[in-house]
PDB file of C-alpha atoms in Angstrom:
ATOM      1  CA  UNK A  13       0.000   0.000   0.000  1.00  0.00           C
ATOM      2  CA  UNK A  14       2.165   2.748  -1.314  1.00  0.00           C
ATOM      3  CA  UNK A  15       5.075   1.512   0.870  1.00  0.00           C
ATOM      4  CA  UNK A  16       3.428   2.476   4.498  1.00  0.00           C
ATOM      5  CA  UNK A  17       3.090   0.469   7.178  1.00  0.00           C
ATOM      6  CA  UNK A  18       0.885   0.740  10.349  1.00  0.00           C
ATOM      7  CA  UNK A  19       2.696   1.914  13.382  1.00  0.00           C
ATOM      8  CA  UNK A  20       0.379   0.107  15.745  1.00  0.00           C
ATOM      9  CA  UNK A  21      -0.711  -3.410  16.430  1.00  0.00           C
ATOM     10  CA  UNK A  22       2.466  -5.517  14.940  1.00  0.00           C
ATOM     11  CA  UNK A  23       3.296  -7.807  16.945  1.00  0.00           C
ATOM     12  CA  UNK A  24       6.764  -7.917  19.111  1.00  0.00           C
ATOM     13  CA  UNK A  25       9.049 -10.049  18.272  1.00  0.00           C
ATOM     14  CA  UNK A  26      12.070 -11.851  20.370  1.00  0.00           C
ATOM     15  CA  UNK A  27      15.095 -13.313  18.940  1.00  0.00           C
ATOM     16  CA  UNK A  28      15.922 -15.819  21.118  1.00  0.00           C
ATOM     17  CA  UNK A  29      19.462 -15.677  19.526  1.00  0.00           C
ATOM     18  CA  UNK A  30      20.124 -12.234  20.328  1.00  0.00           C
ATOM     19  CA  UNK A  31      19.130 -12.269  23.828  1.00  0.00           C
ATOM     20  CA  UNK A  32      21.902 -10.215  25.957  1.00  0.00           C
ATOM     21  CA  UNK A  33      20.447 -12.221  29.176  1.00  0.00           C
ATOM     22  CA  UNK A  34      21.851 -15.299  27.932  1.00  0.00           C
ATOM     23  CA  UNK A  35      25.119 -16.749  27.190  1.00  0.00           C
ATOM     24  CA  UNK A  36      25.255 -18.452  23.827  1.00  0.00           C
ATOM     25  CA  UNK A  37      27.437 -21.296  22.441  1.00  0.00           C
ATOM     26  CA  UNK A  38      27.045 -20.710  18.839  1.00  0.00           C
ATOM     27  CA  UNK A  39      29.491 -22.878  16.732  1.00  0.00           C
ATOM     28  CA  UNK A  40      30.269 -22.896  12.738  1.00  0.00           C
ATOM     29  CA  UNK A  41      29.227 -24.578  10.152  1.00  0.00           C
ATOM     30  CA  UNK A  42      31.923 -27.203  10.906  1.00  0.00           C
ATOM     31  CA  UNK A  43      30.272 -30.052   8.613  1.00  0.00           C
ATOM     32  CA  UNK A  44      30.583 -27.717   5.515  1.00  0.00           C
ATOM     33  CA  UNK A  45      34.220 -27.890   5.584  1.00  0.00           C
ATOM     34  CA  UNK A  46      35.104 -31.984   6.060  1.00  0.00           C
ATOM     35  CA  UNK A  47      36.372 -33.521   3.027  1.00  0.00           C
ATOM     36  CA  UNK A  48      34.290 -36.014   1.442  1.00  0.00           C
ATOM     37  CA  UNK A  49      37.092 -38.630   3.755  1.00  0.00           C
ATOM     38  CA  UNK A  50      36.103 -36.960   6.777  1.00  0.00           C
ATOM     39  CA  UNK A  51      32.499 -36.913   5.953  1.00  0.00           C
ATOM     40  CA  UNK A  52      32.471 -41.279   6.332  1.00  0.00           C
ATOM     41  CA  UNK A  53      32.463 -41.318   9.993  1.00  0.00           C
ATOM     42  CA  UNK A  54      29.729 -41.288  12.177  1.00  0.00           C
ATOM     43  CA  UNK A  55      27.866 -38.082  12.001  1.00  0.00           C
ATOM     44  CA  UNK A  56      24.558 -37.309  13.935  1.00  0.00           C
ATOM     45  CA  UNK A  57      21.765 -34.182  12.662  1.00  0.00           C
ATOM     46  CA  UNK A  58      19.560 -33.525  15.424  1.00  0.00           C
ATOM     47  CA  UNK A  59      16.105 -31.051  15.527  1.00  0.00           C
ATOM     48  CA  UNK A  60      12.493 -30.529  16.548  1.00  0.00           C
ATOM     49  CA  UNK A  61       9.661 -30.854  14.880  1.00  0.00           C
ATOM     50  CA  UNK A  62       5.983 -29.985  16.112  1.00  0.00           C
ATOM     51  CA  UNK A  63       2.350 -31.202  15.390  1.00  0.00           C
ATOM     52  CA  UNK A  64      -1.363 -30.218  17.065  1.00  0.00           C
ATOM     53  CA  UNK A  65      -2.438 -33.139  19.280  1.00  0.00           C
ATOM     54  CA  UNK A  66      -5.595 -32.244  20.976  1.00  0.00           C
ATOM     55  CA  UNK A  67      -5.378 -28.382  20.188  1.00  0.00           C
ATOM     56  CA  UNK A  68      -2.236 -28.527  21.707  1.00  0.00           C
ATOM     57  CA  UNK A  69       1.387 -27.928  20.261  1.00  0.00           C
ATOM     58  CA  UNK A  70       3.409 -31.513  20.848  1.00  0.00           C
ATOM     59  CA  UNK A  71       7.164 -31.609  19.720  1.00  0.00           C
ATOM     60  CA  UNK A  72       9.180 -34.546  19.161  1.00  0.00           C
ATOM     61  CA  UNK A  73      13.341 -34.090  19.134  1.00  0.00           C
ATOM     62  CA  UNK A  74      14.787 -36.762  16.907  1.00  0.00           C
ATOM     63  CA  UNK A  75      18.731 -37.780  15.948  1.00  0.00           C
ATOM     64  CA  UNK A  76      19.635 -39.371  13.032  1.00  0.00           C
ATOM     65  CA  UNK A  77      22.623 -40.721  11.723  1.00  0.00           C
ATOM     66  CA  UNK A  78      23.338 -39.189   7.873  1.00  0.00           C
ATOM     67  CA  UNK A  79      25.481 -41.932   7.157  1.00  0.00           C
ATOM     68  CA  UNK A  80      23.219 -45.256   7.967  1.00  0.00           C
ATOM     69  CA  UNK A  81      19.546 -43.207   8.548  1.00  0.00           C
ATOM     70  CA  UNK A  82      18.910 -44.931  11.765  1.00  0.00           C
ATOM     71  CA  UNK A  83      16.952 -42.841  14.066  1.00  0.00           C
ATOM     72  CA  UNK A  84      19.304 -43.179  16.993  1.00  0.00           C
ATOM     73  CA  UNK A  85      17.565 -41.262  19.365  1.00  0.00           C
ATOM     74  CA  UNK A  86      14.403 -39.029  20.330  1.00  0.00           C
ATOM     75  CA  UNK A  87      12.070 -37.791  22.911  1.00  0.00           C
ATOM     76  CA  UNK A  88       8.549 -36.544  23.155  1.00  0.00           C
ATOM     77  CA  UNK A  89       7.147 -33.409  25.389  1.00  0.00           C
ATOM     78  CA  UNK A  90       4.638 -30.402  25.637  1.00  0.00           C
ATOM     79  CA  UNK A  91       7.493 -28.517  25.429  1.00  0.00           C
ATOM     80  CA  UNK A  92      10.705 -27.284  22.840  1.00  0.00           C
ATOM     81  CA  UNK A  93      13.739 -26.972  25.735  1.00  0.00           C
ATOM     82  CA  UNK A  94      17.387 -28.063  26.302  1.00  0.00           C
ATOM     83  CA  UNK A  95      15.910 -30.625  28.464  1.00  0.00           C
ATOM     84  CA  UNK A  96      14.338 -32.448  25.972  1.00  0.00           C
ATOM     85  CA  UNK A  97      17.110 -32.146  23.181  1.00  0.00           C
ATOM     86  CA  UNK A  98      19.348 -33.736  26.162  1.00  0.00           C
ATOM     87  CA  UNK A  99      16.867 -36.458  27.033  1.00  0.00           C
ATOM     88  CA  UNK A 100      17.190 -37.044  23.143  1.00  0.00           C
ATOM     89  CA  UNK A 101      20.605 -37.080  23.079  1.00  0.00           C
ATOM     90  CA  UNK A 102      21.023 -39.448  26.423  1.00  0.00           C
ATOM     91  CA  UNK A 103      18.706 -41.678  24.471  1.00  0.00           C
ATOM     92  CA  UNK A 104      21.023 -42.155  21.477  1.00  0.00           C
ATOM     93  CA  UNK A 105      24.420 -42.184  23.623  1.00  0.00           C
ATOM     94  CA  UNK A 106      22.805 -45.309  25.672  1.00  0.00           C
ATOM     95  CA  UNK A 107      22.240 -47.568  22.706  1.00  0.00           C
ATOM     96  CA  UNK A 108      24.331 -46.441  19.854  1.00  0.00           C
ATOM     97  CA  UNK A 109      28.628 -45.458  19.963  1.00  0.00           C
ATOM     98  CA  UNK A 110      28.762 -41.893  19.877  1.00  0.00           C
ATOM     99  CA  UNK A 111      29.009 -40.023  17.167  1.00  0.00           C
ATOM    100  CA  UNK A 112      32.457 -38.014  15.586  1.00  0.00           C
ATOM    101  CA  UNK A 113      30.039 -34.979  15.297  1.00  0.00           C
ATOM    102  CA  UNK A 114      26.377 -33.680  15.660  1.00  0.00           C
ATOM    103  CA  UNK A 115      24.369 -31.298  13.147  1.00  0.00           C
ATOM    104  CA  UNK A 116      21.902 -28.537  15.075  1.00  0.00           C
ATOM    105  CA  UNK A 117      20.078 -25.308  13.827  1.00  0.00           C
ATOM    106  CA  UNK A 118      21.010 -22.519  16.028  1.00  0.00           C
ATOM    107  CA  UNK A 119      17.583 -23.135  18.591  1.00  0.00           C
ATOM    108  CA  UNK A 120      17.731 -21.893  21.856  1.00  0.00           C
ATOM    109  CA  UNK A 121      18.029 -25.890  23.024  1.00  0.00           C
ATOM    110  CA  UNK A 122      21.172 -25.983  20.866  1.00  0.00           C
ATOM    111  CA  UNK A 123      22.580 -22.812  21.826  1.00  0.00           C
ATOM    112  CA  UNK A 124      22.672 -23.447  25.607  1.00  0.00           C
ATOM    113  CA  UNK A 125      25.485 -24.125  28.360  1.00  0.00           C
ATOM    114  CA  UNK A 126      24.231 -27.863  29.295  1.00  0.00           C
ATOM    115  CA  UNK A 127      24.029 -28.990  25.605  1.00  0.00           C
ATOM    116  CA  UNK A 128      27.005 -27.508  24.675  1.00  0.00           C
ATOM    117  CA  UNK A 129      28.779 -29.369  27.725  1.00  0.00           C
ATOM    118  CA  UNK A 130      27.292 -32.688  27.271  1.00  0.00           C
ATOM    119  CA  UNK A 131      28.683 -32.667  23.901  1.00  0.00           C
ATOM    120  CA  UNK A 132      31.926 -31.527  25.145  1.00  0.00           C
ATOM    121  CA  UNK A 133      31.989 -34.106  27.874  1.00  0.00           C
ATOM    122  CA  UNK A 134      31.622 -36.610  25.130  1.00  0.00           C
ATOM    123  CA  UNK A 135      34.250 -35.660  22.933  1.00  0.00           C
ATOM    124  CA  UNK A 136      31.635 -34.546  20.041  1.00  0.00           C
ATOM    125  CA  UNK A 137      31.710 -31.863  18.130  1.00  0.00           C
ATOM    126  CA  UNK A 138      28.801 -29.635  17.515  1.00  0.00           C
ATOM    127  CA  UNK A 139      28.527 -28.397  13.969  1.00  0.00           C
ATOM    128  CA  UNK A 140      25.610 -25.323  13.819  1.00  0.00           C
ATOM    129  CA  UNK A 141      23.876 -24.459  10.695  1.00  0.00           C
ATOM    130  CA  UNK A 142      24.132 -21.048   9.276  1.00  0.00           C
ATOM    131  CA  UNK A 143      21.198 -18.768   9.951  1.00  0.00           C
ATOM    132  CA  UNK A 144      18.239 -18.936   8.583  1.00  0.00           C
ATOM    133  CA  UNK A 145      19.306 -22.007   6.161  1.00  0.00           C
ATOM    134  CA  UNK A 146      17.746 -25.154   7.174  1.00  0.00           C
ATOM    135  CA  UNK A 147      19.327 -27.052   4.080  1.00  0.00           C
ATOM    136  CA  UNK A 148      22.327 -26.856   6.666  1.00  0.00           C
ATOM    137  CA  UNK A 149      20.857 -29.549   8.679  1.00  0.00           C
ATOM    138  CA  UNK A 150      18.955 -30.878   5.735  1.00  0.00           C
ATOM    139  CA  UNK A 151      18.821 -34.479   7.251  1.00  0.00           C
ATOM    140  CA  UNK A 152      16.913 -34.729   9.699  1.00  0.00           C
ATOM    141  CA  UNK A 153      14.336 -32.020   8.033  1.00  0.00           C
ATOM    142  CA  UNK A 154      14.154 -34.429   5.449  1.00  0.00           C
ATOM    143  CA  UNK A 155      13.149 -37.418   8.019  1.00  0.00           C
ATOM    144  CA  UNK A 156      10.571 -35.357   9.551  1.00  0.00           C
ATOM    145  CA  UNK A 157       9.029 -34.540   6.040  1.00  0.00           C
ATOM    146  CA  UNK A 158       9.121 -38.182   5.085  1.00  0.00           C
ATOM    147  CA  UNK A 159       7.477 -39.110   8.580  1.00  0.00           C
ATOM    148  CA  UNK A 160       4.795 -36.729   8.583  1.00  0.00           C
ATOM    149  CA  UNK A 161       3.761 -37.585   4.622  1.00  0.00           C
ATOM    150  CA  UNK A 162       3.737 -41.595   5.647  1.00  0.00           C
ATOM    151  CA  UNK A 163       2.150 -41.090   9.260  1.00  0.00           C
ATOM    152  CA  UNK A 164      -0.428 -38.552   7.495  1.00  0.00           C
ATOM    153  CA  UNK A 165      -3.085 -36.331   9.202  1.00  0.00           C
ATOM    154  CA  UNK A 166      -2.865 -37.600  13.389  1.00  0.00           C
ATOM    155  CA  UNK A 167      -4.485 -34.160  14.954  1.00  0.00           C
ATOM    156  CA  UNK A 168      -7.659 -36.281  15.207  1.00  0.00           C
ATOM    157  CA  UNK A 169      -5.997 -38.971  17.553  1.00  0.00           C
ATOM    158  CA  UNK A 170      -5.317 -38.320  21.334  1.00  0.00           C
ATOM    159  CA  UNK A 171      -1.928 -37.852  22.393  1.00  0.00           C
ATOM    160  CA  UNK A 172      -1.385 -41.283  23.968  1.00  0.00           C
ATOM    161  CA  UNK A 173      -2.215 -42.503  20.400  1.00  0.00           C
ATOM    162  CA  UNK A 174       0.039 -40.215  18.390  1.00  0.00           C
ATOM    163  CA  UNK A 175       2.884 -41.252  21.415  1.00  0.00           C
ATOM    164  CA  UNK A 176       2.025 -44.971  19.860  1.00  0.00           C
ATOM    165  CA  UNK A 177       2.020 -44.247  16.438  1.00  0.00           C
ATOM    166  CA  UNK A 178       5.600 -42.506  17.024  1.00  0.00           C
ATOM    167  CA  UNK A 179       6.758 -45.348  18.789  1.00  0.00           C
ATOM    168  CA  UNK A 180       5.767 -47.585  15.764  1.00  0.00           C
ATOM    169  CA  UNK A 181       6.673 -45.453  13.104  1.00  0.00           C
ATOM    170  CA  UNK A 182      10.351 -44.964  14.481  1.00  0.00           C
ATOM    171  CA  UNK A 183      10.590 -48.800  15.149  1.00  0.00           C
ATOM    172  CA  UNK A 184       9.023 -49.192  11.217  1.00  0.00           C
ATOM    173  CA  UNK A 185      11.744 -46.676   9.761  1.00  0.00           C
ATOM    174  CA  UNK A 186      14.585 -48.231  11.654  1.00  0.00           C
ATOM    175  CA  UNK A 187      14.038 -51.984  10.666  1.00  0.00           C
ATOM    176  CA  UNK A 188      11.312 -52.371   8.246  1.00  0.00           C
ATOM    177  CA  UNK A 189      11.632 -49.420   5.412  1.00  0.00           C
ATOM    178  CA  UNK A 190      13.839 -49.757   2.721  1.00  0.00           C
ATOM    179  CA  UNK A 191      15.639 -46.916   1.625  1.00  0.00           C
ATOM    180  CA  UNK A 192      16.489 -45.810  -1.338  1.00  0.00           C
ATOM    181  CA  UNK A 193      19.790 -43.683  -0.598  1.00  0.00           C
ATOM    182  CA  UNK A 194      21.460 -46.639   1.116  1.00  0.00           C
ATOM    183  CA  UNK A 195      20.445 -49.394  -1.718  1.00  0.00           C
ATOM    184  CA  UNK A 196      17.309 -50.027  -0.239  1.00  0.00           C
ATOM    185  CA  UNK A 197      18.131 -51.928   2.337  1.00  0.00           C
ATOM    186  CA  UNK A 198      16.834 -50.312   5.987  1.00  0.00           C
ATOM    187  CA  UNK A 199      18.652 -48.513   8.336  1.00  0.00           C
ATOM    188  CA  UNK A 200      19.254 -50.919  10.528  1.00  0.00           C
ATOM    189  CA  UNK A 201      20.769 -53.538   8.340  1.00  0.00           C
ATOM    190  CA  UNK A 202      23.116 -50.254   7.094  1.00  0.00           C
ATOM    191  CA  UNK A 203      23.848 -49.628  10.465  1.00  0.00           C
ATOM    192  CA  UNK A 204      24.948 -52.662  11.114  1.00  0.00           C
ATOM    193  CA  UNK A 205      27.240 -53.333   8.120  1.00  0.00           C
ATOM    194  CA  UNK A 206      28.878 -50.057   9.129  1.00  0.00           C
ATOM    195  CA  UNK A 207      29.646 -50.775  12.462  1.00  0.00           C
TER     196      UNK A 207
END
């Protein structure tokens, strides 16, 4: 409209990555810079996604390996925290060997003291996408698309059913899907030739 803008009534807006409150452990684009040699080991891309359940917003934090696409880890809350990008992480750590390096957006769970020393206490190195490009950390956006296409629409179901239907689905990706990019064989049976 001729270039003007209302004065009043736009909403406020705060970037959690500018906060001067907070301390913030932002890290480069590590990832971006292995050679194709150093790209073979075992490399972990970690987010959140979100869905309605019940007119409420439920997010699920999921790790993936690039190399075999197992789903190594994830947990499921009301809430988008450190806490639950740790529980996550803890989840992975117990059953799978940890991983060279890990793949985050810069999130305020990423971006935090505790999961930047949990990684550091392991000996992994945290590799942050660049802002505002989420083809940085294109693999596990690409799971979450896949998941929500072959799940399709769940808002109907409670949230003890969609908890069940994760459950299955990530126990269905793991060992029963075939997939393509690793000669469609699952990721299990990829993971396990690996390691």
């Amino acid at each position: 409209m001729n270039g003007l803008q209302a004065k009043y009534g736009r909403k406020k807006i705060h970037n959690v990555h500018t906060s001067p409150h907070t301390k913030r452990y932002i890290q480069e684009n590590l990832y971006a810079k292995l050679s194709s040699q150093e790209k073979k080991q075992e490399i972990w891309s970690t987010d959140f996604t979100e869905i309605k359940v019940e007119n409420k917003t439920y997010y699920v934090c999921g790790i993936l390996s690039i190399q075999s696409k197992v789903l190594v880890g994830y947990a499921k809350s009301s809430k988008n925290n450190t806490a639950v990008a740790l529980e996550a992480l803890n989840d992975a750590l117990e059953r799978y060997e940890k991983p060279y390096m890990i793949l985050t957006d810069r999130g305020s769970p990423f971006v935090s003291k505790n999961f930047h020393r949990t990684l550091e206490e392991n000996g992994i190195l945290h590799s942050m996408s660049r802002p505002h490009r989420p083809a940085d950390n294109i693999f596990i956006e690409t799971f979450w698309q896949t998941m929500k296409v072959e799940m399709g629409k769940i808002s109907a179901f409670t949230k003890n059913q969609v908890d069940m239907m994760f459950d299955y689905y990530f126990y269905y990706y793991n060992h029963l899907r075939p997939h393509s990019s690793i000669g469609y064989k699952t990721p299990m049976e990829e993971w396990n030739e690996r390691h």
